[in-house]
Short mmCIF file of C-alpha atoms and ligand atoms in Angstrom, two decimals:
data_model
loop_
_atom_site.label_atom_id
_atom_site.label_comp_id
_atom_site.label_asym_id
_atom_site.label_seq_id
_atom_site.Cartn_x
_atom_site.Cartn_y
_atom_site.Cartn_z
CA MET A 1 12.30 131.04 33.13
CA GLU A 2 14.15 128.04 34.39
CA VAL A 3 17.84 128.71 34.71
CA CYS A 4 20.09 125.72 35.00
CA TYR A 5 23.65 124.96 35.81
CA GLN A 6 25.51 122.91 33.33
CA LEU A 7 28.79 121.19 33.70
CA PRO A 8 31.73 123.51 33.18
CA VAL A 9 33.36 121.32 30.56
CA LEU A 10 36.16 123.68 29.75
CA PRO A 11 39.31 123.49 27.71
CA LEU A 12 41.63 124.72 30.42
CA ASP A 13 44.75 124.06 28.43
CA ARG A 14 44.07 126.55 25.68
CA PRO A 15 42.62 130.03 25.27
CA VAL A 16 38.90 130.32 24.82
CA PRO A 17 37.99 131.28 21.25
CA GLN A 18 36.43 134.68 20.85
CA HIS A 19 33.21 133.31 19.40
CA VAL A 20 32.77 131.22 22.54
CA LEU A 21 33.39 134.18 24.80
CA SER A 22 30.88 136.28 22.96
CA ARG A 23 28.14 133.68 23.44
CA ARG A 24 28.71 133.51 27.15
CA GLY A 25 26.12 134.67 29.58
CA ALA A 26 23.15 134.58 27.27
CA ILE A 27 21.19 132.35 29.60
CA SER A 28 22.43 133.62 32.89
CA PHE A 29 20.76 136.98 32.86
CA SER A 30 17.85 136.36 30.58
CA SER A 31 15.52 137.09 33.49
CA SER A 32 17.58 139.84 35.03
CA SER A 33 14.83 142.38 34.75
CA ALA A 34 12.98 140.42 37.39
CA LEU A 35 15.60 141.11 40.04
CA PHE A 36 14.16 144.26 41.44
CA GLY A 37 10.51 143.94 40.73
CA CYS A 38 9.77 140.34 41.47
CA PRO A 39 7.79 139.70 44.64
CA ASN A 40 8.05 135.93 44.39
CA PRO A 41 10.80 134.77 46.76
CA ARG A 42 11.20 131.54 44.85
CA GLN A 43 11.96 133.38 41.67
CA LEU A 44 14.16 135.74 43.58
CA SER A 45 16.26 132.97 44.97
CA GLN A 46 16.69 131.58 41.48
CA ARG A 47 17.86 134.96 40.37
CA ARG A 48 20.28 135.62 43.17
CA GLY A 49 23.92 134.97 42.67
CA ALA A 50 25.02 136.24 39.33
CA ILE A 51 28.16 134.20 38.96
CA SER A 52 26.85 131.34 36.98
CA TYR A 53 27.87 128.35 34.98
CA ASP A 54 26.99 127.26 31.57
CA SER A 55 29.10 125.17 29.31
CA SER A 56 30.43 128.13 27.35
CA ASP A 57 30.76 130.41 30.31
CA GLN A 58 33.99 132.31 30.70
CA THR A 59 33.10 132.81 34.35
CA ALA A 60 33.35 129.12 34.87
CA LEU A 61 36.66 129.14 33.09
CA TYR A 62 38.28 131.77 35.20
CA ILE A 63 36.83 130.52 38.43
CA ARG A 64 38.26 127.12 37.64
CA MET A 65 41.54 128.76 36.87
CA LEU A 66 41.40 130.72 40.10
CA ALA A 67 40.67 127.69 42.19
CA ASN A 68 43.72 126.15 43.76
CA SER A 69 42.50 122.70 42.98
CA GLU A 70 40.47 121.30 40.16
CA ILE A 71 36.76 121.43 40.75
CA GLU A 72 35.20 118.15 39.87
CA VAL A 73 31.52 118.47 39.25
CA SER A 74 29.57 115.28 39.40
CA VAL A 75 27.03 114.24 36.83
CA SER A 76 24.38 114.51 39.51
CA ALA A 77 25.09 118.20 39.77
CA ARG A 78 24.44 118.74 36.10
CA ASN A 79 20.84 119.69 36.56
CA VAL A 80 21.12 121.60 39.80
CA ARG A 81 18.98 124.63 39.36
CA ARG A 82 20.66 127.93 39.62
CA LEU A 83 19.48 128.69 43.12
CA LEU A 84 22.71 129.87 44.54
CA SER A 85 25.70 132.05 43.96
CA PHE A 86 28.88 130.38 42.90
CA GLN A 87 29.99 129.88 46.48
CA ARG A 88 26.84 128.18 47.57
CA TYR A 89 26.69 126.16 44.38
CA LEU A 90 30.18 124.91 45.06
CA ARG A 91 29.10 123.78 48.50
CA SER A 92 26.14 121.95 47.10
CA SER A 93 28.34 120.21 44.55
CA ARG A 94 30.61 119.10 47.38
CA PHE A 95 27.55 117.78 49.12
CA PHE A 96 26.65 115.70 46.08
CA ARG A 97 30.16 114.31 46.05
CA GLY A 98 29.93 113.41 49.72
CA ILE A 99 32.61 115.84 50.77
CA THR A 100 32.11 117.30 54.19
CA VAL A 101 32.17 121.05 54.34
CA PRO A 102 33.19 122.58 57.65
CA ASN A 103 30.01 123.73 59.28
CA SER A 104 29.30 127.19 60.54
CA SER A 105 27.80 126.17 63.83
CA ASN A 106 30.31 128.06 65.88
CA ILE A 107 28.61 131.36 65.37
CA LEU A 108 26.48 131.88 68.45
CA ASP A 109 27.51 134.31 71.14
CA ASP A 110 27.37 131.47 73.64
CA ASP A 111 29.82 129.45 71.58
CA TYR A 112 32.54 132.05 71.41
CA ASN A 113 35.54 130.93 73.25
CA GLY A 114 36.86 133.21 75.92
CA GLN A 115 39.43 134.89 73.75
CA ALA A 116 37.00 135.77 70.97
CA LYS A 117 34.58 137.21 73.50
CA CYS A 118 37.40 139.13 75.04
CA MET A 119 38.34 140.54 71.66
CA LEU A 120 34.79 141.69 70.96
CA GLU A 121 34.92 143.83 74.08
CA LYS A 122 37.56 145.85 72.26
CA VAL A 123 35.94 145.81 68.84
CA GLY A 124 36.25 149.59 68.63
CA ASN A 125 40.04 149.56 68.98
CA TRP A 126 41.95 150.49 65.86
CA ASN A 127 44.53 147.75 66.49
CA PHE A 128 41.84 145.04 66.47
CA ASP A 129 43.43 141.94 64.92
CA ILE A 130 40.82 140.60 62.52
CA PHE A 131 43.05 137.70 61.46
CA LEU A 132 43.28 136.45 65.03
CA PHE A 133 39.56 137.01 65.53
CA ASP A 134 38.83 134.98 62.40
CA ARG A 135 40.89 132.09 63.73
CA LEU A 136 39.25 132.27 67.14
CA THR A 137 35.79 132.18 65.57
CA ASN A 138 36.66 129.27 63.33
CA GLY A 139 36.45 131.35 60.16
CA ASN A 140 33.25 133.10 61.14
CA SER A 141 34.64 136.56 61.77
CA LEU A 142 32.16 138.33 59.50
CA VAL A 143 29.09 136.73 61.06
CA SER A 144 30.35 137.05 64.63
CA LEU A 145 31.58 140.59 64.37
CA THR A 146 28.60 141.99 62.46
CA PHE A 147 26.07 140.31 64.73
CA HIS A 148 27.90 141.72 67.73
CA LEU A 149 27.89 145.21 66.21
CA PHE A 150 24.17 145.03 65.45
CA ASN A 151 23.65 144.24 69.12
CA LEU A 152 26.09 146.85 70.34
CA HIS A 153 24.42 149.61 68.33
CA GLY A 154 20.98 148.54 69.56
CA LEU A 155 19.81 147.80 66.01
CA ILE A 156 18.15 144.49 66.84
CA GLU A 157 15.92 146.10 69.38
CA HIS A 158 15.34 149.33 67.50
CA PHE A 159 14.32 147.65 64.25
CA GLN A 160 12.74 144.66 65.98
CA LEU A 161 14.90 142.25 64.05
CA ASP A 162 14.40 138.52 64.23
CA THR A 163 17.80 137.29 65.46
CA MET A 164 17.50 133.98 63.61
CA LYS A 165 16.83 135.81 60.35
CA LEU A 166 19.72 138.13 61.10
CA ARG A 167 22.08 135.21 61.63
CA ARG A 168 20.79 133.50 58.51
CA PHE A 169 21.36 136.66 56.52
CA LEU A 170 24.88 137.09 57.87
CA VAL A 171 25.78 133.44 57.25
CA MET A 172 24.61 133.78 53.65
CA VAL A 173 26.66 136.95 53.26
CA GLN A 174 29.75 135.28 54.66
CA GLU A 175 29.29 132.22 52.48
CA ASP A 176 28.91 134.29 49.33
CA TYR A 177 32.41 135.65 49.73
CA HIS A 178 34.97 133.48 47.95
CA SER A 179 37.19 131.97 50.58
CA GLN A 180 39.77 131.02 47.95
CA ASN A 181 40.42 134.68 47.13
CA PRO A 182 43.62 135.70 48.89
CA TYR A 183 42.25 139.17 49.57
CA HIS A 184 38.64 139.71 48.56
CA ASN A 185 37.14 137.29 51.03
CA ALA A 186 34.93 137.49 54.13
CA VAL A 187 37.85 138.48 56.36
CA HIS A 188 38.37 141.63 54.29
CA ALA A 189 34.64 142.34 54.64
CA ALA A 190 34.87 141.83 58.40
CA ASP A 191 37.89 144.13 58.54
CA VAL A 192 36.05 146.85 56.63
CA THR A 193 33.02 146.44 58.90
CA GLN A 194 35.22 146.80 61.98
CA ALA A 195 36.84 149.93 60.54
CA MET A 196 33.42 151.34 59.70
CA HIS A 197 32.37 150.79 63.30
CA CYS A 198 35.42 152.77 64.45
CA TYR A 199 34.43 155.65 62.16
CA LEU A 200 30.79 155.58 63.26
CA LYS A 201 32.01 156.09 66.82
CA GLU A 202 33.90 159.24 65.95
CA PRO A 203 32.32 162.16 67.85
CA LYS A 204 31.23 164.17 64.81
CA LEU A 205 29.39 161.20 63.39
CA SER A 206 28.13 159.47 66.50
CA LYS A 207 26.23 162.49 67.73
CA SER A 208 24.41 162.95 64.41
CA LEU A 209 23.81 159.45 63.11
CA THR A 210 20.40 157.84 63.33
CA PRO A 211 19.92 154.09 63.89
CA TRP A 212 18.93 153.92 60.23
CA ASP A 213 22.30 155.40 59.19
CA VAL A 214 24.17 152.92 61.37
CA LEU A 215 22.12 150.02 60.05
CA LEU A 216 22.83 150.89 56.42
CA SER A 217 26.50 151.52 57.12
CA LEU A 218 27.08 148.15 58.72
CA ILE A 219 25.15 146.24 56.06
CA ALA A 220 26.97 148.08 53.27
CA ALA A 221 30.36 147.44 54.88
CA ALA A 222 29.64 143.73 55.37
CA THR A 223 28.35 143.25 51.81
CA HIS A 224 30.48 145.74 49.87
CA ASP A 225 32.53 143.05 48.02
CA LEU A 226 29.95 140.27 48.01
CA ASP A 227 30.66 137.45 45.52
CA HIS A 228 33.88 139.14 44.39
CA PRO A 229 35.51 136.90 41.77
CA GLY A 230 39.10 137.82 42.68
CA VAL A 231 39.80 139.59 39.41
CA ASN A 232 39.25 143.21 38.50
CA GLN A 233 36.87 145.01 36.17
CA PRO A 234 39.29 145.26 33.23
CA PHE A 235 39.66 141.48 33.37
CA LEU A 236 35.89 141.05 33.20
CA ILE A 237 35.71 143.48 30.30
CA LYS A 238 38.46 141.91 28.25
CA THR A 239 37.03 138.43 28.74
CA ASN A 240 33.58 139.67 27.71
CA HIS A 241 32.11 138.63 31.00
CA TYR A 242 28.35 138.98 31.11
CA LEU A 243 28.50 141.17 34.23
CA ALA A 244 30.55 143.69 32.26
CA THR A 245 27.90 143.66 29.57
CA LEU A 246 25.06 143.88 32.06
CA TYR A 247 26.54 146.90 33.81
CA LYS A 248 27.89 148.49 30.64
CA ASN A 249 31.50 148.32 31.81
CA THR A 250 30.77 150.77 34.61
CA SER A 251 31.30 149.94 38.30
CA VAL A 252 30.74 146.36 37.21
CA LEU A 253 31.86 144.71 40.41
CA GLU A 254 30.33 147.27 42.74
CA ASN A 255 26.99 146.94 40.99
CA HIS A 256 27.24 143.19 41.33
CA HIS A 257 28.12 143.40 45.04
CA TRP A 258 25.15 145.65 45.61
CA ARG A 259 22.66 143.54 43.65
CA SER A 260 23.95 140.45 45.42
CA ALA A 261 23.39 142.13 48.77
CA VAL A 262 19.85 143.08 47.77
CA GLY A 263 19.21 139.47 46.75
CA LEU A 264 20.29 138.22 50.17
CA LEU A 265 18.32 140.87 52.03
CA ARG A 266 15.18 139.80 50.21
CA GLU A 267 15.89 136.11 50.51
CA SER A 268 16.49 136.33 54.25
CA GLY A 269 13.30 138.30 54.89
CA LEU A 270 15.22 140.22 57.54
CA PHE A 271 13.26 143.38 56.89
CA ALA A 272 10.04 141.82 55.66
CA HIS A 273 8.21 143.49 58.54
CA MET A 274 9.12 146.94 57.22
CA SER A 275 7.10 148.84 54.67
CA LEU A 276 7.92 148.32 51.02
CA GLU A 277 8.83 151.98 50.79
CA ASN A 278 11.43 151.67 53.55
CA ARG A 279 12.86 148.48 52.09
CA GLN A 280 13.26 150.12 48.71
CA LEU A 281 14.88 153.14 50.33
CA MET A 282 17.25 150.85 52.20
CA GLU A 283 18.24 148.97 49.03
CA SER A 284 18.85 152.20 47.19
CA GLN A 285 20.93 153.79 49.96
CA ILE A 286 23.00 150.65 50.46
CA GLY A 287 23.68 150.86 46.73
CA ASP A 288 24.87 154.46 47.06
CA LEU A 289 27.29 153.39 49.75
CA ILE A 290 28.66 150.34 47.94
CA LEU A 291 28.98 152.13 44.60
CA ALA A 292 31.09 154.79 46.31
CA THR A 293 33.80 152.16 46.88
CA ASP A 294 34.61 152.14 43.14
CA ILE A 295 38.12 153.57 43.22
CA SER A 296 37.78 154.84 39.67
CA GLN A 297 35.37 157.41 41.11
CA GLN A 298 37.76 158.42 43.87
CA ASN A 299 38.70 161.79 42.39
CA GLU A 300 35.08 162.86 42.08
CA TYR A 301 34.28 161.95 45.67
CA LEU A 302 37.50 163.45 46.95
CA SER A 303 37.07 166.78 45.21
CA MET A 304 33.48 167.01 46.46
CA PHE A 305 34.69 166.24 49.99
CA ARG A 306 37.48 168.81 49.69
CA SER A 307 35.07 171.48 48.43
CA HIS A 308 32.72 170.90 51.36
CA LEU A 309 35.62 171.09 53.80
CA ASP A 310 36.99 174.25 52.18
CA ARG A 311 33.58 175.90 52.38
CA GLY A 312 32.90 174.48 55.83
CA ASP A 313 29.33 173.81 54.82
CA LEU A 314 28.85 170.21 55.89
CA CYS A 315 25.78 170.02 58.07
CA LEU A 316 25.28 166.60 59.57
CA GLU A 317 21.72 167.45 60.52
CA ASN A 318 21.10 167.19 56.81
CA ALA A 319 20.48 163.56 55.83
CA ASN A 320 22.08 164.02 52.40
CA HIS A 321 25.25 165.37 53.96
CA ARG A 322 25.31 162.54 56.48
CA HIS A 323 25.01 159.98 53.73
CA PHE A 324 27.80 161.63 51.79
CA ILE A 325 30.01 161.39 54.87
CA LEU A 326 29.06 157.74 55.26
CA GLN A 327 30.13 157.16 51.67
CA MET A 328 33.49 158.75 52.48
CA ALA A 329 33.72 156.69 55.67
CA LEU A 330 33.12 153.46 53.77
CA LYS A 331 35.71 154.46 51.17
CA CYS A 332 38.19 155.03 54.01
CA ALA A 333 37.27 151.72 55.66
CA ASP A 334 37.79 149.93 52.36
CA ILE A 335 41.32 151.15 51.79
CA CYS A 336 42.44 151.54 55.39
CA ASN A 337 44.92 148.65 55.34
CA PRO A 338 47.97 150.94 55.14
CA CYS A 339 46.64 152.83 58.18
CA ARG A 340 46.70 149.76 60.41
CA THR A 341 49.68 148.64 62.45
CA TRP A 342 52.59 147.30 60.42
CA GLU A 343 51.90 143.71 61.50
CA LEU A 344 48.34 143.84 60.17
CA SER A 345 49.04 146.10 57.22
CA LYS A 346 51.87 143.92 55.94
CA GLN A 347 49.62 140.85 55.90
CA TRP A 348 47.00 142.69 53.86
CA SER A 349 49.65 143.92 51.44
CA GLU A 350 50.86 140.39 50.85
CA LYS A 351 47.35 139.10 50.32
CA VAL A 352 46.28 141.75 47.85
CA THR A 353 49.51 141.38 45.89
CA GLU A 354 48.99 137.63 45.75
CA GLU A 355 45.56 138.25 44.24
CA PHE A 356 46.97 140.70 41.68
CA PHE A 357 49.75 138.33 40.69
CA HIS A 358 47.33 135.45 40.41
CA GLN A 359 45.31 137.49 37.94
CA GLY A 360 48.52 138.33 36.08
CA ASP A 361 49.39 134.65 35.86
CA ILE A 362 46.03 133.89 34.28
CA GLU A 363 46.39 136.80 31.87
CA LYS A 364 49.78 135.53 30.80
CA LYS A 365 48.59 131.96 30.41
CA TYR A 366 45.71 132.98 28.17
CA HIS A 367 47.51 135.80 26.38
CA LEU A 368 45.09 138.39 27.67
CA GLY A 369 47.67 141.09 28.28
CA VAL A 370 48.90 141.52 31.84
CA SER A 371 47.12 144.26 33.80
CA PRO A 372 49.15 146.97 35.52
CA LEU A 373 50.60 145.88 38.88
CA CYS A 374 49.74 142.24 38.18
CA ASP A 375 53.06 141.03 36.76
CA ARG A 376 55.06 139.13 39.36
CA GLN A 377 58.16 139.35 37.16
CA THR A 378 58.32 143.12 37.24
CA GLU A 379 56.39 144.32 40.30
CA THR A 380 57.12 144.12 44.00
CA ILE A 381 54.91 144.47 47.05
CA ALA A 382 56.93 147.47 48.20
CA ASN A 383 56.56 149.34 44.93
CA ILE A 384 52.86 148.62 44.68
CA GLN A 385 52.21 149.68 48.26
CA ILE A 386 54.17 152.91 48.00
CA GLY A 387 52.25 153.88 44.87
CA PHE A 388 48.95 152.91 46.45
CA MET A 389 49.65 154.93 49.57
CA THR A 390 50.93 157.98 47.73
CA TYR A 391 48.21 158.33 45.14
CA LEU A 392 45.14 156.87 46.78
CA VAL A 393 45.39 156.44 50.54
CA GLU A 394 47.21 159.59 51.65
CA PRO A 395 44.93 162.02 49.77
CA LEU A 396 41.79 160.34 51.12
CA PHE A 397 42.92 160.09 54.72
CA GLY A 398 44.34 163.59 54.65
CA GLU A 399 40.87 164.94 53.90
CA TRP A 400 39.26 162.59 56.39
CA ALA A 401 41.54 163.99 59.10
CA ARG A 402 40.43 167.49 58.15
CA PHE A 403 36.84 166.42 58.62
CA SER A 404 37.42 164.43 61.80
CA ASN A 405 40.58 165.63 63.48
CA THR A 406 40.66 163.11 66.25
CA ARG A 407 43.11 160.82 67.93
CA LEU A 408 41.99 158.00 65.63
CA SER A 409 42.72 160.07 62.52
CA GLN A 410 46.15 160.97 63.84
CA THR A 411 46.81 157.32 64.69
CA MET A 412 45.85 156.26 61.17
CA LEU A 413 48.04 158.91 59.55
CA GLY A 414 50.86 157.90 61.90
CA HIS A 415 50.69 154.25 60.84
CA LEU A 416 50.41 155.31 57.21
CA GLY A 417 53.64 157.29 57.46
CA LEU A 418 55.48 154.54 59.30
CA ASN A 419 54.29 151.82 56.95
CA LYS A 420 55.29 153.83 53.91
CA ALA A 421 58.73 154.35 55.41
CA SER A 422 58.99 150.62 56.07
CA TRP A 423 58.12 149.78 52.47
CA LYS A 424 60.63 152.35 51.28
CA GLY A 425 63.23 150.57 53.41
CA VAL A 426 62.29 147.30 51.76
CA GLN A 427 62.41 148.97 48.37
CA ARG A 428 65.91 150.27 49.00
CA GLU A 429 67.07 146.79 49.86
CA GLN A 430 65.77 145.50 46.58
CA SER A 431 67.61 146.11 43.39
CA GLY A 432 64.82 147.80 41.42
CA SER A 433 63.71 151.36 41.87
CA GLY A 434 60.12 152.22 42.76
CA ASP A 435 59.97 155.10 40.34
CA ASP A 436 58.38 153.07 37.59
CA VAL A 437 55.48 151.90 39.71
CA ASP A 438 54.93 155.37 41.16
CA ALA A 439 54.66 156.58 37.61
CA THR A 440 52.25 153.77 36.84
CA PHE A 441 49.89 154.91 39.59
CA GLU A 442 50.23 158.52 38.58
CA GLU A 443 49.61 158.02 34.90
CA MET A 444 47.31 155.11 34.70
CA ASP A 445 43.73 155.59 33.76
CA SER A 446 41.77 155.07 36.92
CA ASP A 447 39.58 152.39 35.46
CA ILE A 448 42.49 150.14 34.69
CA LEU A 449 43.58 150.03 38.30
CA PRO A 450 43.61 146.55 39.74
CA GLN A 451 40.77 145.86 42.02
CA GLU A 452 42.24 146.63 45.32
CA PRO A 453 44.09 149.73 44.73
CA ARG A 454 40.49 149.95 43.82
CA LEU A 455 40.38 147.98 47.05
CA SER A 456 36.71 147.67 47.10
ZN1 LIG B 501 36.75 145.96 49.60
#
């Protein structure tokens, strides 16, 4: 059926009545069953991009609230068909209003300036500065880095990929990240992809991985937070967001990231030359990787990992075992910020806290109940980081170092220890004690964790 955008005429100065919230989303996913079975690319492109508008849509409300500036949607945009995700819709609305959007032309290898090229030569270094790389590539770090890695790993040749389709796919991926999110944006995705590359190079993995494994790993890393709205799952649930309903309040965001990635893969036709069977397998395995980044499932993955390590029965000749390790690798890549150098790690900490606090501000404004770690009046970066490191990062990286006891693992654990000590120093200088937040991490139900201590 025809799915249309309507103007987000929203009462931003008062809470949305419950009866309005409960009506939301009825149109948006009325054809959702077509997503995975529909061979018609035109229909597929209409389906892709689940963050939608309609006049009673809470999504529109919170996205407007999240935006730093008011989004004015012209009358001419009223009937724009729902071809695109929110990000691409926003661009098209700017187009209608005659506002120039910075172009993404600076993405070709030949256009890299010397410094960006120079950086790519060291893309496997753990101290790779993704923020600098993003500036040098004019905000195209995800496209530039992922394309380079595809080349470096020989994937273009091996899978006979059309480089124009590959670039188109990567540009769409990058554009579907929300650049206004302080944390969950394309730079985070590029950072996770770079970390994943570092893990794929580790001796235990590199000698066993097939090109197929590497392909899936890089695509999953690049798309693992696609179209992230900048708020966490509990927020979507308590605002009755249609994605929460669609995915039955379970791994809501991760499912959405995955389905969004599948939409772009199909739309780009990047693997159209492969058999249907292989494409379906690819979509399914990418899903397994992305869904593993749901931090509420961390204990299950970690205890499985620990059991394998205790028994010493991991056999990387076995494809299932390899894919399990790739899930663990992606989980590590996703929450590796505290394992980077202090200069990089501190920037990530500030960004993720800004996103949490922004959500908290919205929750306060609309009397939604402030989520744990999201209250800027009571929380501090230091407290949040120490809790995050203690209860989520250290256990995961401790096991990873058991699996892959390499110089990289020791480097990561070294930074983790130093960064934690630095935050404890900051904490001591501040008047409040960190005990309360530590307790929050320890006691909180995993599915009420904010999104990036569920850092996916
Ligand atoms: Zn993430």
